[in-house]
Amino acid sequence: MANLLEKASIVLTPTGYSRDAIHNVKPSESPFGDMTLIQNGTSTRVNENGLVVDNTTDIPRIDYSKGSGAILSEIGTTNQVRYSEDFSNVLWNKSAINMTSSTKTNPRGVSQTVYNITGAPASGDGLFATFASTPSGQGTGVSIWIKRTSGVGSTGNVWIGSGTQSSGTGNLVAVGNEWQRISYAAPQYGGATIYIDPQYGHYFDIWGAQGEYGLMSGGKGKITSYIPTTSGSVTRTRDNYFNGGDTSLIGAQEGVLFVEAATLANEPGMNKSIALSASNSAANRVALFFGYSSNQLTAFISAGGVTAAIYATTTDQTAFNKIAIKYKSGDIALWVNGTEVSTSTTSFTFSAALSELALDQGNGSQHMDGHVKQLVVYKEILSDAELAALTS
């Protein structure tokens, strides 16, 4: 792998960054080829210690919520749950639960007021709150941090959903004695309420509730990084990574685009993309799409009016996959996790030089929505043995 990285023209790992930019490991001298970041607004990430921390505007988010550091690139969303940390507020309804509060360490690692809930020996819907706005046919995603503080055994069950436990719109989750984020994403037509219903006889600390709508009518709800709220809903703007590389770092008519990445959700019909393109244009590009259909990957070449598309299906695109697109006229291939999965012999010629690396489809839309652990560009194609090694 070390020899393969020596052959690369661009190597990006989540190790170096500054305001407005994520820095490449290679090249280490001009032209650096770093991608620009625009993310106007506050955001959060999970740090290497597993704590939720605030992120400064336009600083890349190196996020550890999937266990190892990766660039978190998200499209915009809104937390519809008001008073996301203050469950004593009147907007939070309590039905057949008991709730207390005390000063404890929350998932930020900060000593503040934390609320504890337990089920009462009666029927009821638990703790629930109505969203700030009404959906227009989208699915609903709900989430909350929670940990069990007492009860018989090592875990206790907690219902989380956009519907009540009796209606079946949600998940029953076994919760242990450490802070964890539990969630439920309704597949379609989610409700406008978050429900948390704890098992009787067990006590749970709770923090950081979130409710989000999906982007498509009839589509799945979203679960994204935490957005704190008080009296109103709060929107986080998208992470916009673009303008990486230049013509000296990207192959004029052949090369390889490699990425190790995981999407936030498996959302058929909602494409998430990473691309090499000519001057931020879809007319000449090499693009990797996640999401045409369930767990599908698409390698897409546009070159002077000619297009070629080849496909693969992953077991789970929300897990990290190692993916490489080899592009050369008459020799196109898609490699996934050590295996060549699709090829094309389409002939093409780029009519403009590829000059930009971006976390979008090559023209500033269909942005990446997930984690990127590695991103490597080669100016020439690699052999099958090298591609197998690169993606294994």
CSV table of C-alpha atoms in Angstrom, one decimal:
chain,number,residue,atom,x,y,z
A,1,MET,CA,0.0,0.0,0.0
A,2,ALA,CA,2.9,2.4,0.8
A,3,ASN,CA,4.2,2.0,-2.8
A,4,LEU,CA,0.8,2.6,-4.2
A,5,LEU,CA,0.5,5.9,-2.2
A,6,GLU,CA,3.9,6.9,-3.6
A,7,LYS,CA,2.4,6.7,-7.1
A,8,ALA,CA,-0.6,8.8,-6.2
A,9,SER,CA,-0.9,12.5,-7.1
A,10,ILE,CA,-3.4,13.3,-4.3
A,11,VAL,CA,-3.7,11.6,-0.9
A,12,LEU,CA,-6.3,12.9,1.5
A,13,THR,CA,-6.7,11.5,5.0
A,14,PRO,CA,-8.5,13.2,8.0
A,15,THR,CA,-5.3,14.4,9.6
A,16,GLY,CA,-4.7,18.0,8.5
A,17,TYR,CA,-7.0,21.0,8.3
A,18,SER,CA,-7.4,24.7,8.9
A,19,ARG,CA,-10.2,27.1,8.6
A,20,ASP,CA,-11.8,26.8,5.1
A,21,ALA,CA,-9.7,23.8,4.0
A,22,ILE,CA,-9.0,20.2,4.4
A,23,HIS,CA,-5.3,19.5,3.7
A,24,ASN,CA,-3.9,16.7,1.6
A,25,VAL,CA,-1.1,14.5,2.9
A,26,LYS,CA,0.2,14.6,-0.7
A,27,PRO,CA,1.3,16.8,-2.4
A,28,SER,CA,3.2,18.4,0.4
A,29,GLU,CA,4.3,21.4,-1.7
A,30,SER,CA,2.6,23.7,-4.2
A,31,PRO,CA,0.3,23.0,-5.9
A,32,PHE,CA,-1.2,21.5,-2.7
A,33,GLY,CA,-4.6,20.7,-4.2
A,34,ASP,CA,-6.4,21.1,-0.9
A,35,MET,CA,-10.2,21.1,-1.0
A,36,THR,CA,-12.0,24.3,0.2
A,37,LEU,CA,-14.8,24.0,2.8
A,38,ILE,CA,-17.7,26.3,3.2
A,39,GLN,CA,-20.0,25.5,6.1
A,40,ASN,CA,-21.6,28.7,7.4
A,41,GLY,CA,-23.0,28.0,10.8
A,42,THR,CA,-22.5,25.9,13.9
A,43,SER,CA,-22.2,22.2,13.9
A,44,THR,CA,-21.1,19.3,16.2
A,45,ARG,CA,-19.0,16.2,15.9
A,46,VAL,CA,-18.0,13.3,18.0
A,47,ASN,CA,-14.3,13.6,19.0
A,48,GLU,CA,-11.7,10.9,19.6
A,49,ASN,CA,-12.8,10.5,23.2
A,50,GLY,CA,-16.4,9.8,22.2
A,51,LEU,CA,-17.7,13.2,23.4
A,52,VAL,CA,-20.0,15.5,21.5
A,53,VAL,CA,-18.2,18.8,20.8
A,54,ASP,CA,-19.1,22.0,19.0
A,55,ASN,CA,-17.3,22.8,15.7
A,56,THR,CA,-16.3,26.2,14.6
A,57,THR,CA,-17.7,27.6,11.4
A,58,ASP,CA,-15.7,26.5,8.3
A,59,ILE,CA,-13.4,24.1,10.2
A,60,PRO,CA,-13.6,20.6,8.8
A,61,ARG,CA,-15.3,18.1,11.1
A,62,ILE,CA,-13.1,15.0,11.9
A,63,ASP,CA,-15.7,12.8,13.4
A,64,TYR,CA,-15.2,9.5,15.3
A,65,SER,CA,-18.8,8.4,15.6
A,66,LYS,CA,-18.1,5.4,13.4
A,67,GLY,CA,-15.1,4.4,15.6
A,68,SER,CA,-12.2,6.0,13.6
A,69,GLY,CA,-11.5,9.5,12.4
A,70,ALA,CA,-13.2,10.5,9.1
A,71,ILE,CA,-14.2,13.7,7.4
A,72,LEU,CA,-17.9,14.2,8.1
A,73,SER,CA,-19.6,15.9,5.1
A,74,GLU,CA,-23.4,16.4,5.6
A,75,ILE,CA,-26.1,18.0,3.7
A,76,GLY,CA,-28.4,20.5,5.5
A,77,THR,CA,-31.0,19.5,8.0
A,78,THR,CA,-33.2,20.8,10.8
A,79,ASN,CA,-33.7,19.6,14.3
A,80,GLN,CA,-37.4,19.9,14.7
A,81,VAL,CA,-37.4,19.0,18.5
A,82,ARG,CA,-37.5,22.1,20.7
A,83,TYR,CA,-35.7,22.1,24.0
A,84,SER,CA,-33.5,19.2,23.0
A,85,GLU,CA,-31.8,19.0,26.4
A,86,ASP,CA,-34.5,20.5,28.7
A,87,PHE,CA,-37.1,17.8,29.2
A,88,SER,CA,-38.8,19.7,32.0
A,89,ASN,CA,-40.2,22.1,29.4
A,90,VAL,CA,-44.0,22.1,28.9
A,91,LEU,CA,-43.5,21.1,25.3
A,92,TRP,CA,-42.3,17.7,26.5
A,93,ASN,CA,-45.4,15.6,27.5
A,94,LYS,CA,-45.1,13.0,30.2
A,95,SER,CA,-47.5,10.0,30.1
A,96,ALA,CA,-47.0,7.1,32.6
A,97,ILE,CA,-43.4,8.1,33.4
A,98,ASN,CA,-41.6,9.6,36.3
A,99,MET,CA,-38.8,12.1,35.8
A,100,THR,CA,-36.2,13.7,38.0
A,101,SER,CA,-33.2,15.8,37.4
A,102,SER,CA,-29.7,16.2,39.0
A,103,THR,CA,-26.2,17.5,38.1
A,104,LYS,CA,-24.3,14.8,36.1
A,105,THR,CA,-21.8,14.5,33.3
A,106,ASN,CA,-23.6,14.6,30.0
A,107,PRO,CA,-22.3,13.3,26.6
A,108,ARG,CA,-20.3,16.5,26.1
A,109,GLY,CA,-18.3,15.6,29.2
A,110,VAL,CA,-19.8,18.6,30.9
A,111,SER,CA,-21.3,18.6,34.4
A,112,GLN,CA,-24.9,20.0,33.9
A,113,THR,CA,-28.5,19.2,34.6
A,114,VAL,CA,-29.4,15.7,33.3
A,115,TYR,CA,-32.9,14.3,33.4
A,116,ASN,CA,-33.7,10.7,34.5
A,117,ILE,CA,-36.8,8.8,33.5
A,118,THR,CA,-38.5,5.6,34.4
A,119,GLY,CA,-41.7,4.0,33.4
A,120,ALA,CA,-44.7,4.1,35.8
A,121,PRO,CA,-46.8,1.0,36.6
A,122,ALA,CA,-49.6,2.2,34.2
A,123,SER,CA,-50.3,2.4,30.5
A,124,GLY,CA,-49.1,5.5,28.7
A,125,ASP,CA,-47.0,6.8,25.8
A,126,GLY,CA,-43.9,7.8,27.8
A,127,LEU,CA,-42.0,11.0,27.1
A,128,PHE,CA,-42.9,12.7,23.8
A,129,ALA,CA,-42.8,16.1,22.0
A,130,THR,CA,-44.4,17.4,18.9
A,131,PHE,CA,-42.1,18.8,16.1
A,132,ALA,CA,-41.9,22.5,15.3
A,133,SER,CA,-43.3,21.9,11.8
A,134,THR,CA,-45.4,19.5,9.9
A,135,PRO,CA,-43.9,17.1,7.4
A,136,SER,CA,-45.0,17.0,3.8
A,137,GLY,CA,-44.9,13.3,3.2
A,138,GLN,CA,-41.3,12.6,4.2
A,139,GLY,CA,-40.0,10.0,6.6
A,140,THR,CA,-39.0,11.0,10.2
A,141,GLY,CA,-35.7,10.3,11.9
A,142,VAL,CA,-35.6,10.6,15.7
A,143,SER,CA,-32.6,10.1,18.1
A,144,ILE,CA,-31.5,10.7,21.7
A,145,TRP,CA,-28.5,9.9,23.9
A,146,ILE,CA,-29.4,7.6,26.8
A,147,LYS,CA,-27.9,5.4,29.4
A,148,ARG,CA,-29.3,3.1,32.1
A,149,THR,CA,-28.6,4.1,35.7
A,150,SER,CA,-30.3,1.2,37.5
A,151,GLY,CA,-32.5,-1.9,37.1
A,152,VAL,CA,-32.2,-5.7,37.2
A,153,GLY,CA,-29.7,-7.1,34.7
A,154,SER,CA,-27.2,-5.4,32.4
A,155,THR,CA,-29.7,-3.6,30.1
A,156,GLY,CA,-33.2,-2.2,30.0
A,157,ASN,CA,-35.5,-1.7,27.0
A,158,VAL,CA,-36.4,1.7,25.7
A,159,TRP,CA,-38.8,2.5,22.9
A,160,ILE,CA,-37.9,5.3,20.5
A,161,GLY,CA,-40.0,6.2,17.6
A,162,SER,CA,-42.0,8.7,15.6
A,163,GLY,CA,-45.1,6.8,16.8
A,164,THR,CA,-46.1,5.2,20.1
A,165,GLN,CA,-45.1,1.8,21.2
A,166,SER,CA,-48.6,0.5,20.6
A,167,SER,CA,-48.6,1.8,17.0
A,168,GLY,CA,-45.3,0.1,16.2
A,169,THR,CA,-43.6,3.1,14.5
A,170,GLY,CA,-40.2,2.8,16.1
A,171,ASN,CA,-37.6,0.5,17.7
A,172,LEU,CA,-37.3,-1.2,21.1
A,173,VAL,CA,-33.6,-0.9,22.1
A,174,ALA,CA,-31.7,-2.6,24.8
A,175,VAL,CA,-29.8,0.2,26.6
A,176,GLY,CA,-26.8,-0.4,28.8
A,177,ASN,CA,-24.9,1.6,31.5
A,178,GLU,CA,-22.9,3.9,29.1
A,179,TRP,CA,-24.1,6.8,27.1
A,180,GLN,CA,-25.3,5.7,23.6
A,181,ARG,CA,-27.3,7.3,20.9
A,182,ILE,CA,-30.4,5.4,20.0
A,183,SER,CA,-32.4,6.2,16.9
A,184,TYR,CA,-35.2,5.3,14.5
A,185,ALA,CA,-35.6,6.3,10.9
A,186,ALA,CA,-39.2,5.8,9.6
A,187,PRO,CA,-39.0,4.3,6.1
A,188,GLN,CA,-41.7,6.7,4.8
A,189,TYR,CA,-44.5,9.1,5.9
A,190,GLY,CA,-43.1,9.6,9.4
A,191,GLY,CA,-45.1,11.4,12.1
A,192,ALA,CA,-44.3,14.7,13.7
A,193,THR,CA,-43.6,13.5,17.2
A,194,ILE,CA,-40.7,11.9,19.0
A,195,TYR,CA,-41.5,9.2,21.6
A,196,ILE,CA,-39.3,7.8,24.3
A,197,ASP,CA,-40.9,5.1,26.4
A,198,PRO,CA,-38.7,3.5,29.1
A,199,GLN,CA,-39.2,0.0,30.6
A,200,TYR,CA,-40.8,-0.1,34.0
A,201,GLY,CA,-38.3,-1.0,36.8
A,202,HIS,CA,-35.4,0.6,34.9
A,203,TYR,CA,-34.0,4.2,35.2
A,204,PHE,CA,-32.4,6.1,32.3
A,205,ASP,CA,-30.5,9.3,31.9
A,206,ILE,CA,-31.4,11.2,28.7
A,207,TRP,CA,-29.9,14.0,26.7
A,208,GLY,CA,-29.8,15.6,23.3
A,209,ALA,CA,-33.1,14.7,21.5
A,210,GLN,CA,-33.4,15.2,17.7
A,211,GLY,CA,-36.1,14.9,15.1
A,212,GLU,CA,-35.4,15.3,11.3
A,213,TYR,CA,-37.4,15.0,8.2
A,214,GLY,CA,-36.1,13.2,5.1
A,215,LEU,CA,-35.6,15.0,1.8
A,216,MET,CA,-38.0,13.1,-0.4
A,217,SER,CA,-41.8,12.6,-0.2
A,218,GLY,CA,-42.3,9.0,0.8
A,219,GLY,CA,-38.5,8.8,1.6
A,220,LYS,CA,-36.7,7.7,4.7
A,221,GLY,CA,-36.1,9.9,7.7
A,222,LYS,CA,-32.6,11.3,8.5
A,223,ILE,CA,-30.3,10.7,11.5
A,224,THR,CA,-27.4,13.2,11.4
A,225,SER,CA,-25.0,14.9,13.8
A,226,TYR,CA,-26.5,16.6,16.8
A,227,ILE,CA,-28.1,20.0,16.6
A,228,PRO,CA,-28.9,21.6,20.0
A,229,THR,CA,-32.1,23.6,20.3
A,230,THR,CA,-34.0,25.7,22.8
A,231,SER,CA,-37.3,27.5,22.0
A,232,GLY,CA,-37.3,26.9,18.2
A,233,SER,CA,-36.1,24.5,15.6
A,234,VAL,CA,-32.5,24.9,14.4
A,235,THR,CA,-31.0,24.3,10.9
A,236,ARG,CA,-27.5,23.2,10.2
A,237,THR,CA,-26.2,24.2,6.7
A,238,ARG,CA,-24.4,21.7,4.5
A,239,ASP,CA,-20.7,21.0,4.4
A,240,ASN,CA,-19.5,22.1,0.9
A,241,TYR,CA,-16.2,20.6,-0.1
A,242,PHE,CA,-14.9,21.7,-3.5
A,243,ASN,CA,-12.1,23.1,-5.6
A,244,GLY,CA,-9.5,20.4,-4.8
A,245,GLY,CA,-6.7,19.4,-7.1
A,246,ASP,CA,-5.8,21.0,-10.4
A,247,THR,CA,-4.9,19.9,-13.9
A,248,SER,CA,-1.4,19.0,-12.9
A,249,LEU,CA,-2.7,16.6,-10.2
A,250,ILE,CA,-5.6,14.9,-12.2
A,251,GLY,CA,-5.0,12.6,-15.2
A,252,ALA,CA,-6.0,14.3,-18.5
A,253,GLN,CA,-7.5,11.2,-20.1
A,254,GLU,CA,-6.9,8.4,-17.6
A,255,GLY,CA,-6.5,7.7,-14.0
A,256,VAL,CA,-8.0,6.3,-10.8
A,257,LEU,CA,-10.3,7.8,-8.2
A,258,PHE,CA,-10.2,5.9,-4.9
A,259,VAL,CA,-12.3,6.5,-1.8
A,260,GLU,CA,-13.0,4.8,1.5
A,261,ALA,CA,-16.3,6.1,2.6
A,262,ALA,CA,-19.7,5.4,4.3
A,263,THR,CA,-22.9,7.2,3.8
A,264,LEU,CA,-25.2,8.3,6.6
A,265,ALA,CA,-28.1,6.4,5.2
A,266,ASN,CA,-29.1,4.0,2.5
A,267,GLU,CA,-31.5,6.2,0.6
A,268,PRO,CA,-32.6,5.0,-2.8
A,269,GLY,CA,-33.2,7.9,-5.1
A,270,MET,CA,-31.0,10.3,-3.0
A,271,ASN,CA,-27.6,10.4,-4.7
A,272,LYS,CA,-24.5,11.3,-2.7
A,273,SER,CA,-21.4,11.9,-4.8
A,274,ILE,CA,-17.6,12.4,-5.1
A,275,ALA,CA,-16.2,13.5,-8.4
A,276,LEU,CA,-13.3,14.7,-10.5
A,277,SER,CA,-14.6,17.3,-13.0
A,278,ALA,CA,-13.6,20.0,-15.5
A,279,SER,CA,-14.2,23.5,-14.1
A,280,ASN,CA,-17.1,22.5,-11.9
A,281,SER,CA,-19.1,21.1,-14.8
A,282,ALA,CA,-21.0,17.8,-15.3
A,283,ALA,CA,-20.0,17.8,-19.0
A,284,ASN,CA,-16.6,16.3,-18.3
A,285,ARG,CA,-16.3,14.3,-15.1
A,286,VAL,CA,-15.6,11.0,-13.3
A,287,ALA,CA,-18.2,10.6,-10.6
A,288,LEU,CA,-19.0,8.1,-7.9
A,289,PHE,CA,-22.6,8.0,-6.9
A,290,PHE,CA,-24.1,6.4,-3.8
A,291,GLY,CA,-27.8,5.7,-3.8
A,292,TYR,CA,-29.5,5.3,-7.3
A,293,SER,CA,-31.1,2.2,-5.7
A,294,SER,CA,-30.7,0.4,-2.4
A,295,ASN,CA,-27.0,0.1,-1.5
A,296,GLN,CA,-26.0,0.8,-5.1
A,297,LEU,CA,-22.7,2.3,-6.3
A,298,THR,CA,-22.4,3.9,-9.7
A,299,ALA,CA,-19.3,4.9,-11.5
A,300,PHE,CA,-20.3,7.5,-14.1
A,301,ILE,CA,-18.1,9.0,-16.9
A,302,SER,CA,-19.1,12.1,-18.9
A,303,ALA,CA,-16.7,13.1,-21.6
A,304,GLY,CA,-17.5,15.4,-24.5
A,305,GLY,CA,-21.0,14.2,-24.9
A,306,VAL,CA,-20.3,10.5,-24.3
A,307,THR,CA,-21.5,8.8,-21.1
A,308,ALA,CA,-20.7,5.5,-19.5
A,309,ALA,CA,-22.2,4.1,-16.3
A,310,ILE,CA,-21.3,0.9,-14.4
A,311,TYR,CA,-22.8,-0.4,-11.2
A,312,ALA,CA,-22.2,-2.4,-8.1
A,313,THR,CA,-24.3,-3.3,-5.0
A,314,THR,CA,-22.7,-3.3,-1.5
A,315,THR,CA,-23.8,-5.2,1.5
A,316,ASP,CA,-24.1,-1.9,3.4
A,317,GLN,CA,-23.2,1.5,2.1
A,318,THR,CA,-23.5,3.0,5.6
A,319,ALA,CA,-20.4,0.9,6.5
A,320,PHE,CA,-17.0,1.9,5.2
A,321,ASN,CA,-16.3,0.5,1.7
A,322,LYS,CA,-13.1,0.8,-0.3
A,323,ILE,CA,-14.1,1.9,-3.9
A,324,ALA,CA,-12.0,2.6,-6.9
A,325,ILE,CA,-13.0,3.9,-10.4
A,326,LYS,CA,-10.4,3.2,-13.1
A,327,TYR,CA,-11.0,5.4,-16.2
A,328,LYS,CA,-9.4,5.2,-19.6
A,329,SER,CA,-11.0,5.2,-23.0
A,330,GLY,CA,-12.1,1.6,-23.7
A,331,ASP,CA,-11.0,0.5,-20.2
A,332,ILE,CA,-13.4,1.5,-17.4
A,333,ALA,CA,-13.7,-0.6,-14.2
A,334,LEU,CA,-15.3,-0.3,-10.8
A,335,TRP,CA,-13.5,-2.1,-7.9
A,336,VAL,CA,-15.1,-2.6,-4.4
A,337,ASN,CA,-13.4,-4.1,-1.4
A,338,GLY,CA,-10.8,-6.0,-3.4
A,339,THR,CA,-12.9,-7.2,-6.3
A,340,GLU,CA,-13.5,-5.9,-9.8
A,341,VAL,CA,-17.3,-5.8,-9.9
A,342,SER,CA,-18.1,-4.1,-13.2
A,343,THR,CA,-16.4,-3.0,-16.4
A,344,SER,CA,-17.1,-1.1,-19.6
A,345,THR,CA,-15.2,-0.8,-22.9
A,346,THR,CA,-16.9,2.6,-23.9
A,347,SER,CA,-14.5,4.9,-25.8
A,348,PHE,CA,-14.4,8.5,-24.7
A,349,THR,CA,-12.3,11.7,-24.8
A,350,PHE,CA,-12.6,14.5,-22.3
A,351,SER,CA,-13.1,17.7,-24.2
A,352,ALA,CA,-11.9,19.8,-21.2
A,353,ALA,CA,-9.2,19.0,-18.7
A,354,LEU,CA,-10.3,17.5,-15.4
A,355,SER,CA,-9.3,20.2,-12.9
A,356,GLU,CA,-11.3,19.8,-9.7
A,357,LEU,CA,-11.9,17.2,-6.9
A,358,ALA,CA,-15.1,17.8,-4.9
A,359,LEU,CA,-17.5,16.0,-2.5
A,360,ASP,CA,-20.3,16.5,-5.0
A,361,GLN,CA,-21.3,15.2,-8.5
A,362,GLY,CA,-18.9,17.6,-10.2
A,363,ASN,CA,-21.1,20.6,-10.6
A,364,GLY,CA,-21.9,21.7,-7.1
A,365,SER,CA,-24.9,19.5,-6.4
A,366,GLN,CA,-25.7,16.1,-5.0
A,367,HIS,CA,-23.2,16.6,-2.2
A,368,MET,CA,-21.7,13.7,-0.2
A,369,ASP,CA,-23.7,12.9,2.9
A,370,GLY,CA,-21.5,10.7,5.0
A,371,HIS,CA,-18.0,9.9,6.2
A,372,VAL,CA,-14.8,9.9,4.1
A,373,LYS,CA,-11.8,8.1,5.6
A,374,GLN,CA,-9.5,8.2,2.6
A,375,LEU,CA,-9.5,9.8,-0.8
A,376,VAL,CA,-6.7,9.1,-3.4
A,377,VAL,CA,-6.2,10.3,-7.0
A,378,TYR,CA,-3.9,8.7,-9.6
A,379,LYS,CA,-3.0,10.4,-12.9
A,380,GLU,CA,-2.6,7.0,-14.6
A,381,ILE,CA,-4.5,3.7,-14.4
A,382,LEU,CA,-3.3,1.0,-12.1
A,383,SER,CA,-2.9,-2.7,-12.8
A,384,ASP,CA,-5.5,-5.2,-11.6
A,385,ALA,CA,-3.1,-6.4,-8.9
A,386,GLU,CA,-2.6,-2.8,-7.7
A,387,LEU,CA,-6.4,-2.1,-7.7
A,388,ALA,CA,-7.0,-5.2,-5.7
A,389,ALA,CA,-4.4,-4.2,-3.2
A,390,LEU,CA,-5.7,-0.6,-3.0
A,391,THR,CA,-9.3,-1.6,-2.3
A,392,SER,CA,-8.6,-4.6,0.0
